[in-house]
PDB file of C-alpha atoms in Angstrom:
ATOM      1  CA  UNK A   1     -46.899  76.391  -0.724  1.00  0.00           C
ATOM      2  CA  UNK A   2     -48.687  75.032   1.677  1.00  0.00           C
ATOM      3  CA  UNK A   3     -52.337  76.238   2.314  1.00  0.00           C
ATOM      4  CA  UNK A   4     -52.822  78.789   4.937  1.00  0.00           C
ATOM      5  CA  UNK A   5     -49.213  79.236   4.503  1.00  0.00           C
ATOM      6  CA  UNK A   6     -49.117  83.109   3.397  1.00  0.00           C
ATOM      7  CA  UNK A   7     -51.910  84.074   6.054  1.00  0.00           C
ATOM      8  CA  UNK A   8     -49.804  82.111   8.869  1.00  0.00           C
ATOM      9  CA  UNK A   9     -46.627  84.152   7.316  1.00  0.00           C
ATOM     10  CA  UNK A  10     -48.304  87.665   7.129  1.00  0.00           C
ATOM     11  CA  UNK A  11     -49.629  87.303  10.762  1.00  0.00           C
ATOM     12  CA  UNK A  12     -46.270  86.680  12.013  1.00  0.00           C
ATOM     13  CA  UNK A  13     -44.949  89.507   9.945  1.00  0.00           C
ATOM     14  CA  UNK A  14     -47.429  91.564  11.580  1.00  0.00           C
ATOM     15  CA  UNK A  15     -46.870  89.890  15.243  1.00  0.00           C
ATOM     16  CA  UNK A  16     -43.016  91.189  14.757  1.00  0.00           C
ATOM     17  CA  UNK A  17     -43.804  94.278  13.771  1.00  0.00           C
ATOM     18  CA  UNK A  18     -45.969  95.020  16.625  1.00  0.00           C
ATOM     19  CA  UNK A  19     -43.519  93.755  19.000  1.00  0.00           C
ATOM     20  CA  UNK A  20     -40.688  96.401  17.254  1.00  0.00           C
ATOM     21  CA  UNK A  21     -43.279  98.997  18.083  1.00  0.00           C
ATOM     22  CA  UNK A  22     -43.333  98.266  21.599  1.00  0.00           C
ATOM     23  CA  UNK A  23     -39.576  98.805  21.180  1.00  0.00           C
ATOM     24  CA  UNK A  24     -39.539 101.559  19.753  1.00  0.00           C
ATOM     25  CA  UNK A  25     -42.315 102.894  22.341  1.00  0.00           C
ATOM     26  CA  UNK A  26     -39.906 102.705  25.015  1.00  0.00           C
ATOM     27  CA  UNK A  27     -36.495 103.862  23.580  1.00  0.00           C
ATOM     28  CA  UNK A  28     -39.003 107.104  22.829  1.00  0.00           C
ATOM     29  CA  UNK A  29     -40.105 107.508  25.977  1.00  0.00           C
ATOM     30  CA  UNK A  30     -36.410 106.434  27.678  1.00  0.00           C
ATOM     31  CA  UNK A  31     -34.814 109.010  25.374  1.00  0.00           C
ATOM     32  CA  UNK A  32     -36.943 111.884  25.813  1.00  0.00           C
ATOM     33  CA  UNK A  33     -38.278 111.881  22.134  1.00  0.00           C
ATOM     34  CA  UNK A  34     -41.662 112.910  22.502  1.00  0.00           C
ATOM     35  CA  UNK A  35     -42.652 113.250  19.216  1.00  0.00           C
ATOM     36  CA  UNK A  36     -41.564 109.984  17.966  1.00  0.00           C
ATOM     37  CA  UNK A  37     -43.554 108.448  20.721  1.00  0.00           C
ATOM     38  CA  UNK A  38     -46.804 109.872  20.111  1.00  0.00           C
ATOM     39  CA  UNK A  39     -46.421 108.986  16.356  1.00  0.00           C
ATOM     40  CA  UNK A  40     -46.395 105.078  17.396  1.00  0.00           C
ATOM     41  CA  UNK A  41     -49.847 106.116  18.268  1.00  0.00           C
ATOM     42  CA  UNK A  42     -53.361 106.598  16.353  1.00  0.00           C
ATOM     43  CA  UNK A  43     -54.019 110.449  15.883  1.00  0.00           C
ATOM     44  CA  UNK A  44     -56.769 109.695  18.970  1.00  0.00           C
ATOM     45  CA  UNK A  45     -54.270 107.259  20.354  1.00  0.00           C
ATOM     46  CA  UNK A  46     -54.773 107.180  24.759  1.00  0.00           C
ATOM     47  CA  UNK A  47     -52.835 106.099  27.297  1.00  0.00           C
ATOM     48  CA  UNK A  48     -54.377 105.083  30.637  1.00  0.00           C
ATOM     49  CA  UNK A  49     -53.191 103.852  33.650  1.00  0.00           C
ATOM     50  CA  UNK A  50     -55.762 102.226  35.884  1.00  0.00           C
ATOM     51  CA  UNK A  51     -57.120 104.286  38.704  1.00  0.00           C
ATOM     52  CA  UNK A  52     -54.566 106.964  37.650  1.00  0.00           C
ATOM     53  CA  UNK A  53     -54.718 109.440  34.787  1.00  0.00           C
ATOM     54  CA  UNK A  54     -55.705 109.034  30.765  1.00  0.00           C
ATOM     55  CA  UNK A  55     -54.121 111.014  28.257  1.00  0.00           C
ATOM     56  CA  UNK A  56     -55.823 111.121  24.888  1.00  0.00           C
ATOM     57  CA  UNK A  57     -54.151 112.080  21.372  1.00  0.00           C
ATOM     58  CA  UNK A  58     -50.973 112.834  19.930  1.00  0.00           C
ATOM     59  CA  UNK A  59     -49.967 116.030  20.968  1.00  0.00           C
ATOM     60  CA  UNK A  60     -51.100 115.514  25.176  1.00  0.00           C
ATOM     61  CA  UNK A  61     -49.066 112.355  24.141  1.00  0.00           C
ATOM     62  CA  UNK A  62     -45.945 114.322  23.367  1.00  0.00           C
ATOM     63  CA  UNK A  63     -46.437 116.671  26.052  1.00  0.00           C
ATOM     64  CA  UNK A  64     -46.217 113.631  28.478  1.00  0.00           C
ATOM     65  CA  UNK A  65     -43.122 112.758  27.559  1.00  0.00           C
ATOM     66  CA  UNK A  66     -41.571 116.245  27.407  1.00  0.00           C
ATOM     67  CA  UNK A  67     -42.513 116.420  31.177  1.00  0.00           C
ATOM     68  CA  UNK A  68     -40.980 112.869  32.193  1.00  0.00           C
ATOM     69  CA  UNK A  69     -37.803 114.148  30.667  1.00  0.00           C
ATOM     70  CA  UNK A  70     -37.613 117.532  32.177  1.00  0.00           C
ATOM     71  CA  UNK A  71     -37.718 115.002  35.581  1.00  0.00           C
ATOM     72  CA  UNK A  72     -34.528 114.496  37.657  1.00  0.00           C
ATOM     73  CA  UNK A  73     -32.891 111.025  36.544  1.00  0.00           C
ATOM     74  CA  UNK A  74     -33.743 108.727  33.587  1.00  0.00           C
ATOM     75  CA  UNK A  75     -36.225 106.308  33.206  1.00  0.00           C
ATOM     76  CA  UNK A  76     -35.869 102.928  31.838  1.00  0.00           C
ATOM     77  CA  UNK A  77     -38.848 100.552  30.710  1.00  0.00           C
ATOM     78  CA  UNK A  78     -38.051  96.504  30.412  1.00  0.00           C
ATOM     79  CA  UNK A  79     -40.719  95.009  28.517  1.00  0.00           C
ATOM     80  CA  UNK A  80     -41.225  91.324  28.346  1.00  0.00           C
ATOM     81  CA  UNK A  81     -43.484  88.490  27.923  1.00  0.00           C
ATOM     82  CA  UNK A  82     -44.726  89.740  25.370  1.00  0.00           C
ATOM     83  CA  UNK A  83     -48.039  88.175  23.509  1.00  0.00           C
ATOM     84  CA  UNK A  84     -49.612  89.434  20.360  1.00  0.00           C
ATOM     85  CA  UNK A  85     -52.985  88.563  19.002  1.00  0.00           C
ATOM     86  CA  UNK A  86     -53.541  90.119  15.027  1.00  0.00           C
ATOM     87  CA  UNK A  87     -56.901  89.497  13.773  1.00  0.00           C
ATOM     88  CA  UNK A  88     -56.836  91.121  10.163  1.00  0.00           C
ATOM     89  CA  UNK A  89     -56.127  95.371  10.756  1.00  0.00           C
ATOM     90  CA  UNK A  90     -56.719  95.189  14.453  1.00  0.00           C
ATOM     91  CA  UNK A  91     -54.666  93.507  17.011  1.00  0.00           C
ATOM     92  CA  UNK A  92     -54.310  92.821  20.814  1.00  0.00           C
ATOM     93  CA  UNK A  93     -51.465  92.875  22.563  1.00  0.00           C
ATOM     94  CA  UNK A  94     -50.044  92.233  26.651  1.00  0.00           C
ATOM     95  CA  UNK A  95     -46.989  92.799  28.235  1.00  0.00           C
ATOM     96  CA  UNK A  96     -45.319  92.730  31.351  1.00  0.00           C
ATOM     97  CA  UNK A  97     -43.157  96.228  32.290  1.00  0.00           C
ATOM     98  CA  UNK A  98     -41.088  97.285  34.784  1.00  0.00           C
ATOM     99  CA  UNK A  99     -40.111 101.118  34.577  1.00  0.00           C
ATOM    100  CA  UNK A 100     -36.942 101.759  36.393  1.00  0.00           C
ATOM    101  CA  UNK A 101     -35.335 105.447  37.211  1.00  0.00           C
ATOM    102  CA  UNK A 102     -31.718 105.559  37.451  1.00  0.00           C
ATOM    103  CA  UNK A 103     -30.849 108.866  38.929  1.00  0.00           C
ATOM    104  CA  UNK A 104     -27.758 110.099  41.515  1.00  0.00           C
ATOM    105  CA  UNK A 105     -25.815 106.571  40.985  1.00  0.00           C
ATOM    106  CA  UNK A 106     -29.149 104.661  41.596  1.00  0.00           C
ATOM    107  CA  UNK A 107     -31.318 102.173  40.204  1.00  0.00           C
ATOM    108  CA  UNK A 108     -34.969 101.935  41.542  1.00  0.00           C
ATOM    109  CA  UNK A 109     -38.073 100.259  40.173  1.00  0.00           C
ATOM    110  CA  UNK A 110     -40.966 103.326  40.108  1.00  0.00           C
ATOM    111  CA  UNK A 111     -43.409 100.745  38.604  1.00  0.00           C
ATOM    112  CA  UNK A 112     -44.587  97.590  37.467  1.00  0.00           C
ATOM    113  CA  UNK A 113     -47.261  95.774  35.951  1.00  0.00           C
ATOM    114  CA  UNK A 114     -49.003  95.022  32.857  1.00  0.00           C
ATOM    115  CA  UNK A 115     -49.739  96.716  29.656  1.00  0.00           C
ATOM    116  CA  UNK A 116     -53.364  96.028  27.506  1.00  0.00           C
ATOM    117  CA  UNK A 117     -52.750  97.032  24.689  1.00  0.00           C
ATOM    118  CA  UNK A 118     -55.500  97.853  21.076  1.00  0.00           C
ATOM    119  CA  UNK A 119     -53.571  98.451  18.359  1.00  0.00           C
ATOM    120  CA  UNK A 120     -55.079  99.361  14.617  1.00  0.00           C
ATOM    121  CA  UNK A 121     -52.838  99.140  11.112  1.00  0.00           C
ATOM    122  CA  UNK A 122     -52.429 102.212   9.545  1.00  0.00           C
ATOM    123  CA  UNK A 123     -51.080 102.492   5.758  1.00  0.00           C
ATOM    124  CA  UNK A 124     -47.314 103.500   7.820  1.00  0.00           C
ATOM    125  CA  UNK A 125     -47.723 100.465   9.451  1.00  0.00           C
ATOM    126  CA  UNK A 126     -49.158  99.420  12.950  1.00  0.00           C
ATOM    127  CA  UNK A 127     -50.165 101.697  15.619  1.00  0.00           C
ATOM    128  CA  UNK A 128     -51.406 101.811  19.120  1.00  0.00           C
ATOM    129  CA  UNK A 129     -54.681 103.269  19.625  1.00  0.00           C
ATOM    130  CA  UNK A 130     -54.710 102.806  23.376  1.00  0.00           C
ATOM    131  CA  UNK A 131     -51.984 101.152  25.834  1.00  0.00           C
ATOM    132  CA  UNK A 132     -53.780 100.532  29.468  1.00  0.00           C
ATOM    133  CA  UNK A 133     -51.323 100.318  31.836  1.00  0.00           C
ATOM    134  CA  UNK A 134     -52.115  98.389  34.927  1.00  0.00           C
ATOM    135  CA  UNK A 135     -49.909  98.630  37.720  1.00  0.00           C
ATOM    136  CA  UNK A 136     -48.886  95.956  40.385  1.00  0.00           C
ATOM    137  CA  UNK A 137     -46.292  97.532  41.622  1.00  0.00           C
ATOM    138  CA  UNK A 138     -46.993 101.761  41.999  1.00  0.00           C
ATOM    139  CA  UNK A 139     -49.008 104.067  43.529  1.00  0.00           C
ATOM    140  CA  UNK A 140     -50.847 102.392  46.862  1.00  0.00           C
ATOM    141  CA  UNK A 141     -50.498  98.669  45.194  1.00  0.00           C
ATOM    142  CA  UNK A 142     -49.804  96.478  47.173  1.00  0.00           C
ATOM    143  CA  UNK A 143     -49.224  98.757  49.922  1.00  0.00           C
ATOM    144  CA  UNK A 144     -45.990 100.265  48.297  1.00  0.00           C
ATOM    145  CA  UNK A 145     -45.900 103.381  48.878  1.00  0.00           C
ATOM    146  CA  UNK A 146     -44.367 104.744  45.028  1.00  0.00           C
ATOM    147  CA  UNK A 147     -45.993 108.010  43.534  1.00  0.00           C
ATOM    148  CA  UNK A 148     -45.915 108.696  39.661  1.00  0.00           C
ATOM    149  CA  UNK A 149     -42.678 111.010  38.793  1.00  0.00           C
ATOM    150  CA  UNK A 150     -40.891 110.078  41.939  1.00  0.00           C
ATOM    151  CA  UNK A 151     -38.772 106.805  42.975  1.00  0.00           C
ATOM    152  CA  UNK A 152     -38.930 105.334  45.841  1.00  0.00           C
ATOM    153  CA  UNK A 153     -36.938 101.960  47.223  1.00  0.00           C
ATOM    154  CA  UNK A 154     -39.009  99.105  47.366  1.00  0.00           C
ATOM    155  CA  UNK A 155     -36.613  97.103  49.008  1.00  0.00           C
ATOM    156  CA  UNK A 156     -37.739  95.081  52.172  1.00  0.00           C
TER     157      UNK A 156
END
């Protein structure tokens, strides 16, 4: 084998895995499954969106996503361009996302932006310790007028 060759493997082993976890992040979220989302993050795991609010550790995690799905409609994330930096136990990740809510026959985009993400391995595999959402498209950017929790069409 060549040399290097099981180091170039495991990274993109690892690479993969963190991309399934960014899955798996939003079928949680899209589904209502609050506890399986905030086990995809580190027992202090955050979740900030720029200028907006921060929500630190598993269980204010959970509770976030209980209160999405209690909301009118159903959200769906697209996550894409997706670009994954592993160096050893910690890794880096990016990714553009556009949340969506579909709700009374209607598709709408609530959000979009970018995602910074700090992820740590754990011995049950890799985990986010904190996502940082920026938004481009959401509350004030851009002068479109969206608020958190509530669509609005951003159609010309």
């Amino acid at each position: 084998m060549p040399e290097g060759a099981d180091e170039c493997s495991r990274e993109h082993t690892d690479a993969e895995q963190i991309r399934n976890l960014f899955s798996l992040y939003a079928f949680a979220y899209d589904q209502g499954e609050a506890n399986k989302f905030a086990a995809l993050f580190a027992e202090d795991g955050v979740f900030e969106i720029v200028d907006g609010p921060t929500v630190r550790g598993r269980e204010a995690l959970a509770s976030m996503v209980t209160a999405a799905a209690a909301r009118p409609g159903r959200t769906l994330h697209m996550v894409s361009n997706v670009r994954v930096t592993v160096m050893g136990d910690d890794a880096k990740g990016q990714a553009y996302v556009m949340l969506l809510l579909i709700s009374e026959g209607s598709l709408r985009v609530v959000a979009m932006g970018t995602y910074d993400d700090t992820l740590v391995r754990a011995p049950s595999g890799w985990m986010l310790s904190r996502r940082r959402f920026k938004p481009d498209v959401g509350p004030d950017a851009n002068g479109i007028p969206i608020t958190w929790g509530a669509a609005t069409d951003v159609s010309p």
